[in-house]
XYZ file of C-alpha atoms in Angstrom:
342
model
C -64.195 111.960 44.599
C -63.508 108.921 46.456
C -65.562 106.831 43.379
C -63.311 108.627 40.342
C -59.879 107.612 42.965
C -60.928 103.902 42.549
C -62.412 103.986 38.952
C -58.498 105.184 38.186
C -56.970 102.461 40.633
C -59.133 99.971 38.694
C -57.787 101.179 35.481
C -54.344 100.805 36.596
C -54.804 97.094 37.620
C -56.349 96.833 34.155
C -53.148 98.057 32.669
C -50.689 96.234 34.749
C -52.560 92.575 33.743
C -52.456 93.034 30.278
C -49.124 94.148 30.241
C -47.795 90.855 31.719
C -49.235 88.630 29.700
C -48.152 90.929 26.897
C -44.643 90.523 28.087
C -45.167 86.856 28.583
C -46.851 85.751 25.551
C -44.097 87.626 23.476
C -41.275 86.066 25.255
C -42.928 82.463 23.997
C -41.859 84.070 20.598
C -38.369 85.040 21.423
C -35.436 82.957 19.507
C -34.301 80.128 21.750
C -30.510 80.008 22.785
C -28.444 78.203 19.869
C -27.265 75.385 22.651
C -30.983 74.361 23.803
C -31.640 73.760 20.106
C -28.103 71.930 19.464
C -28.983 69.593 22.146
C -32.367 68.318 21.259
C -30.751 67.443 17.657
C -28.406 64.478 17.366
C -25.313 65.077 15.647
C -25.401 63.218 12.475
C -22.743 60.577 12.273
C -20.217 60.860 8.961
C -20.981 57.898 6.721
C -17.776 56.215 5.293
C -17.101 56.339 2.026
C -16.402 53.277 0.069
C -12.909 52.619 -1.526
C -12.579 53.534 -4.936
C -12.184 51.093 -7.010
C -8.482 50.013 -8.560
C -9.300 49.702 -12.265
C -6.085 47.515 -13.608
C -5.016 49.175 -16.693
C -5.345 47.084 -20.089
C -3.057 45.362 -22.442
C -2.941 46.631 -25.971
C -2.888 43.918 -28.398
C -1.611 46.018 -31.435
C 1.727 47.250 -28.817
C 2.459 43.118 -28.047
C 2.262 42.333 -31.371
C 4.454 45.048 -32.923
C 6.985 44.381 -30.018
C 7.415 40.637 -31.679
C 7.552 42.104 -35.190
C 10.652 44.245 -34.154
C 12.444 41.126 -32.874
C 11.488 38.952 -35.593
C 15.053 37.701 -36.365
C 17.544 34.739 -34.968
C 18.448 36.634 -31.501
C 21.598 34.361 -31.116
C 24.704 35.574 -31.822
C 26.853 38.634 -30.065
C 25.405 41.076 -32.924
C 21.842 39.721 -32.584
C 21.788 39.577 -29.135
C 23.228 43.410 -28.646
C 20.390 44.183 -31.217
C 18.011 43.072 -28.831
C 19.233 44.790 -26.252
C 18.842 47.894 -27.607
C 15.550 48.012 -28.751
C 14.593 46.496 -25.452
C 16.731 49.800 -23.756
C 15.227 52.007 -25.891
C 11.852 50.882 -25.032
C 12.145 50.963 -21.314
C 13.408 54.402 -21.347
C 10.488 55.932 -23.847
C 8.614 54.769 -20.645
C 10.489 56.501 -18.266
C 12.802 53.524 -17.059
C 16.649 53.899 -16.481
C 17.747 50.001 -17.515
C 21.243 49.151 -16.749
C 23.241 46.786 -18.409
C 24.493 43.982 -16.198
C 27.416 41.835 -18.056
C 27.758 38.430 -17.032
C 30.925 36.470 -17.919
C 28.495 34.747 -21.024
C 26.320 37.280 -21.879
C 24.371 41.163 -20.610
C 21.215 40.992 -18.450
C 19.111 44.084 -18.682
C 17.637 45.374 -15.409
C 15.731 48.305 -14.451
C 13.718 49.751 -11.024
C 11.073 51.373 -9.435
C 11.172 52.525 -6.269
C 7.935 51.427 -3.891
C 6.218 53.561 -1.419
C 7.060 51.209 1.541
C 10.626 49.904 1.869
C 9.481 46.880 3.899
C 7.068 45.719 1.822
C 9.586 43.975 -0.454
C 9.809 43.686 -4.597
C 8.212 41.854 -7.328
C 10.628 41.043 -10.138
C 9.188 40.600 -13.324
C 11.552 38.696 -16.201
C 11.781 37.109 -19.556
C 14.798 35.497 -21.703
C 15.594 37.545 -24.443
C 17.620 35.166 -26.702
C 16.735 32.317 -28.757
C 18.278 29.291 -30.143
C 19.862 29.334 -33.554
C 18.326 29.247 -36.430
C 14.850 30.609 -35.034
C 13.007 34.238 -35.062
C 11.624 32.926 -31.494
C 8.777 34.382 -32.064
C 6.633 32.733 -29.089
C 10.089 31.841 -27.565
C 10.563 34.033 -26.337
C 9.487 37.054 -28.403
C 5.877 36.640 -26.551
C 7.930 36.952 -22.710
C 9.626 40.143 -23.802
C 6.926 41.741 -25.315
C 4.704 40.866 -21.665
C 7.456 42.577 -19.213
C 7.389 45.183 -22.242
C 3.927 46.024 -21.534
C 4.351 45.817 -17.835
C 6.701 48.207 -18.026
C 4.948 50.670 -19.617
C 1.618 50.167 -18.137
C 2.995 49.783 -14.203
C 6.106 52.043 -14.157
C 4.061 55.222 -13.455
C 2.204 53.697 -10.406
C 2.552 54.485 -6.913
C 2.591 51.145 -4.706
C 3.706 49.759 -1.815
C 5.761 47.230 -3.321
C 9.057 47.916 -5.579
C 8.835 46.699 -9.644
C 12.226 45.537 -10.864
C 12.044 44.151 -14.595
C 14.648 41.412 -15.733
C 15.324 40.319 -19.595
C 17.955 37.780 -19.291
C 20.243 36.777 -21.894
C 21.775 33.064 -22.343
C 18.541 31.052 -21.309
C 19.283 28.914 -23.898
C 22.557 28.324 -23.025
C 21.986 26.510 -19.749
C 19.352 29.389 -17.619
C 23.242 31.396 -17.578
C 21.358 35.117 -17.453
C 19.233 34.243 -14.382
C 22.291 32.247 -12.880
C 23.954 35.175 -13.030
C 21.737 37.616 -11.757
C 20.458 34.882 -8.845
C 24.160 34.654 -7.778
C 24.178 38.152 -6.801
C 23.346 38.799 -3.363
C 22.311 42.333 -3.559
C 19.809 41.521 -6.024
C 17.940 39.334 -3.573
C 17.696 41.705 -0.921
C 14.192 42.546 -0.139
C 13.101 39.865 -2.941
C 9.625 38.677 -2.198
C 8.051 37.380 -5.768
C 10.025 36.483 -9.101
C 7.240 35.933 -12.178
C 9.277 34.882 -15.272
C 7.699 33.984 -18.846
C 8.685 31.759 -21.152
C 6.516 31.574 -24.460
C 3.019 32.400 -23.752
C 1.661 33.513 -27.381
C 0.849 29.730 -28.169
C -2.869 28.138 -28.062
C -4.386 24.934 -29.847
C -7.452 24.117 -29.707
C -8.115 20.687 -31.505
C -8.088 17.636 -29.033
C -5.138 15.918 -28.164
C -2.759 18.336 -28.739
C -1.786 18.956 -25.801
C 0.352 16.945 -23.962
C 1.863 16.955 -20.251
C 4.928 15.498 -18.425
C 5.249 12.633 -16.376
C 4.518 13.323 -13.115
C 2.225 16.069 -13.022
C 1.182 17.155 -9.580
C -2.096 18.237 -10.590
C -4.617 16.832 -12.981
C -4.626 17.908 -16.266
C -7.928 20.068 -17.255
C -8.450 19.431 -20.991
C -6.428 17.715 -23.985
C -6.709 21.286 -25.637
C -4.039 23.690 -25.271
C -6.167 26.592 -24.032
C -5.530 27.560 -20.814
C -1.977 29.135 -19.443
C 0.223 27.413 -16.955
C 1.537 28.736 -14.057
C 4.480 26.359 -12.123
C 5.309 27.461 -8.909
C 7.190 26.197 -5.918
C 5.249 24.428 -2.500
C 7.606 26.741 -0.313
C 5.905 29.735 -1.449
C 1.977 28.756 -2.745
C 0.760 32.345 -1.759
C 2.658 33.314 -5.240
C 1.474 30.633 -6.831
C -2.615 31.178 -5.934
C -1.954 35.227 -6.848
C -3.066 33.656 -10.078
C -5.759 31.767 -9.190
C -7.514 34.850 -8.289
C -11.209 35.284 -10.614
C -10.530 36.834 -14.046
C -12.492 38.143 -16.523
C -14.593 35.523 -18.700
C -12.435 36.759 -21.729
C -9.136 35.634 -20.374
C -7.398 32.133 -20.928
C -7.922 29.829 -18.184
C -4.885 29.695 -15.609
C -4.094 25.967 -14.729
C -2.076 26.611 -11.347
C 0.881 23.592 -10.644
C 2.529 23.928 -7.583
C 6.229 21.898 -7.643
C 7.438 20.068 -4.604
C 11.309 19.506 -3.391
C 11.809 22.794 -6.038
C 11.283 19.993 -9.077
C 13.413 17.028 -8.027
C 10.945 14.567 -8.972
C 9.881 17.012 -12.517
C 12.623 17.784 -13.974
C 10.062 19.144 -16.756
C 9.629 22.109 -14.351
C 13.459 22.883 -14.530
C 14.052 24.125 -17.762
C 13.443 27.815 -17.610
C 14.661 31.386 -15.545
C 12.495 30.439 -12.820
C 14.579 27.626 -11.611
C 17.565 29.584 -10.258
C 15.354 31.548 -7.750
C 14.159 28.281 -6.358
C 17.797 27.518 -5.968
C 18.250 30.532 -3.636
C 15.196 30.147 -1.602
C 13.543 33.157 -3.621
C 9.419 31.637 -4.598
C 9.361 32.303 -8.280
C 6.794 30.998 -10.899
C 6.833 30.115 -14.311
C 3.796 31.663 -16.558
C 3.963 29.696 -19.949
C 1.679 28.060 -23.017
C 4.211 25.281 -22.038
C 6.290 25.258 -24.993
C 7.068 21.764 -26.685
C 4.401 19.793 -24.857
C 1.575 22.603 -26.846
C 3.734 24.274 -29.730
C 4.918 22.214 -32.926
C 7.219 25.311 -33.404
C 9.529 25.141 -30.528
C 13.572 25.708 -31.362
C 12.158 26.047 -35.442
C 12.609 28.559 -37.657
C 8.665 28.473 -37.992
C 8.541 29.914 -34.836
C 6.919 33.215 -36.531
C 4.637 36.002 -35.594
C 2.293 34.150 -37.853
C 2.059 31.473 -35.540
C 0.854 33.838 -32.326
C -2.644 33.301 -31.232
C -3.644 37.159 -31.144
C -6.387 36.702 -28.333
C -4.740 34.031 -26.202
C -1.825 36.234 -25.969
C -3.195 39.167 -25.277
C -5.237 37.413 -22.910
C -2.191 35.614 -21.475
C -0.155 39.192 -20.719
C -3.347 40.726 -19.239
C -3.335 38.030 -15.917
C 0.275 38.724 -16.074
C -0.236 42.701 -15.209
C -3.633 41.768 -13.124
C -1.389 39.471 -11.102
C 1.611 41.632 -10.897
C -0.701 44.961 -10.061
C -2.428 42.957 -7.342
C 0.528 41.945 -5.732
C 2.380 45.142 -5.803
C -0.427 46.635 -3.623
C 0.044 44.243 -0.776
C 3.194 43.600 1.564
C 2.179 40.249 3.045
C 4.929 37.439 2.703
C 4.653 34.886 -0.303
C 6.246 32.283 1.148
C 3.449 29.175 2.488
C 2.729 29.176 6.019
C 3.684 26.635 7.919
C 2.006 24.822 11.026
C 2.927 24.325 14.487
């Protein structure tokens, strides 16, 4: 009796052992709280992503060109010149513009607006003369200006940027600058004014040596005796403008020949002779973007100043650093005007 009482407690120890270790090695097995396992992980750090890139949109050739064979004709007197005006109107509206017409005691400057995303960043203006001399189509002057703020117009006035686009085509440049006079005289059109960028003929090229010339004076030495490369004139008071231009184009694209003008041309009068010139006046940085006209073209103030006589690929190239420039600076809302030291 007493042997089969501790053959049964034997069992029973038996029994109780391997039920621990049962109990134990299955717990080994169990799923681990959700926290242990969150802390012996790092948390993987979000990578930034990098900016997308701003693709500037691209000239068409075939628009410039057909925007200088509708305004192939003398653009001089009150008939001509209200012509102009409104196939320039009803160009800026097909692109969703709302141009006003600004009269002048000479003459009616054409102006139109849009809006930027940031009030204090300020406003590029972008302008071109719209009448010519008499007796000439002004085909490259200043057909070729019109046509560029043309295209501006349509390929900028749908962007959203910081900056405000106003567009300009001034009438009476010929005159004595009397469109841009009038239009600089007005205070409210200076408020919140950072950059003017006028052009004045830039459809022009030669390329046989010595045929292009330069004025006395020069601040800058001349690059070539070819007329290859566009000119941009801009004033010492406001050089961050002026470089805009100097930024790396493509290898496609006229050279850019950057002249910055002390004392706002005293000493080159040269500089003077286009809508830039009353901005300087005002204390407004403005620069001139040009193929520089009778020092390049054989056709200035001619009636052979004809469509003929564009350079397809120079101007095409010429208007595309125009909107490169002007789309670069509408992003930003740093001042234009040269830092000074202490």
């Amino acid at each position: 009796m007493q042997k089969r009482i501790w053959l049964m407690l034997l069992a029973l120890v038996v029994v109780v052992i391997v039920g621990s270790r049962s109990i134990a090695f299955n717990s080994f097995f169990l799923p681990r709280p959700a926290s242990e396992i969150v802390e012996k992980i790092p948390a993987k750090q979000a990578q930034p992503q990098p900016p997308a890139l701003e693709i500037t949109p691209q000239v068409s050739a075939e628009n410039l060109l057909n925007h200088i064979q509708q305004l192939n004709f003398q653009r001089y007197t009150t008939a001509e010149r209200s012509r102009t005006r409104t196939y320039i109107t009803t160009q800026l509206k097909k692109f969703g513009w709302k141009p006003q017409l600004e009269k002048f005691a000479e003459g009616v400057n054409i102006f139109a607006e849009r809006l930027g995303t940031d009030k204090t960043a300020g406003t590029i203006l972008v302008g071109a003369h719209y009448d010519t001399v008499a007796s000439s189509p002004g085909a490259d002057d200043n057909g070729t200006g019109v046509a560029v703020v043309l295209e501006v117009a349509r390929l900028l006035g749908s962007q959203s940027t910081p900056r405000t686009l106003q567009l300009a085509f001034f009438d009476k440049e010929e005159a004595g600058l009397l469109g841009s006079k009038a239009f600089a005289a007005k205070a409210q059109r200076l408020e919140n004014l950072s950059g003017v960028i006028v052009m004045d003929m830039v459809g022009y090229a030669c390329y046989t040596p010595g045929c292009q010339q330069y004025p006395p004076g020069l601040p800058v030495s001349p690059p070539s005796d070819k007329g290859d490369f566009l000119a941009v004139v801009g004033d010492t008071e406001h050089l961050p403008l002026l470089s805009a231009f100097q930024n790396p184009q493509p290898a496609n694209l006229p050279a850019v020949l950057t002249v910055p003008i002390p004392l706002k041309g005293l000493l080159t009068p040269d500089t003077l002779r286009s809508d830039h010139a009353p901005f300087w006046y005002q204390g407004i940085g403005a620069v001139l973007v040009t193929d520089t006209a009778n020092l390049r073209t054989p056709h200035y103030h001619q009636s052979s100043d004809q469509p003929s006589t564009i350079e397809r690929s120079f101007f095409a190239g010429a208007a595309q650093i125009v909107v490169n420039t002007t789309s670069a600076l509408l992003q930003k809302s740093d001042s234009l005007a040269t830092k000074t030291s202490l």
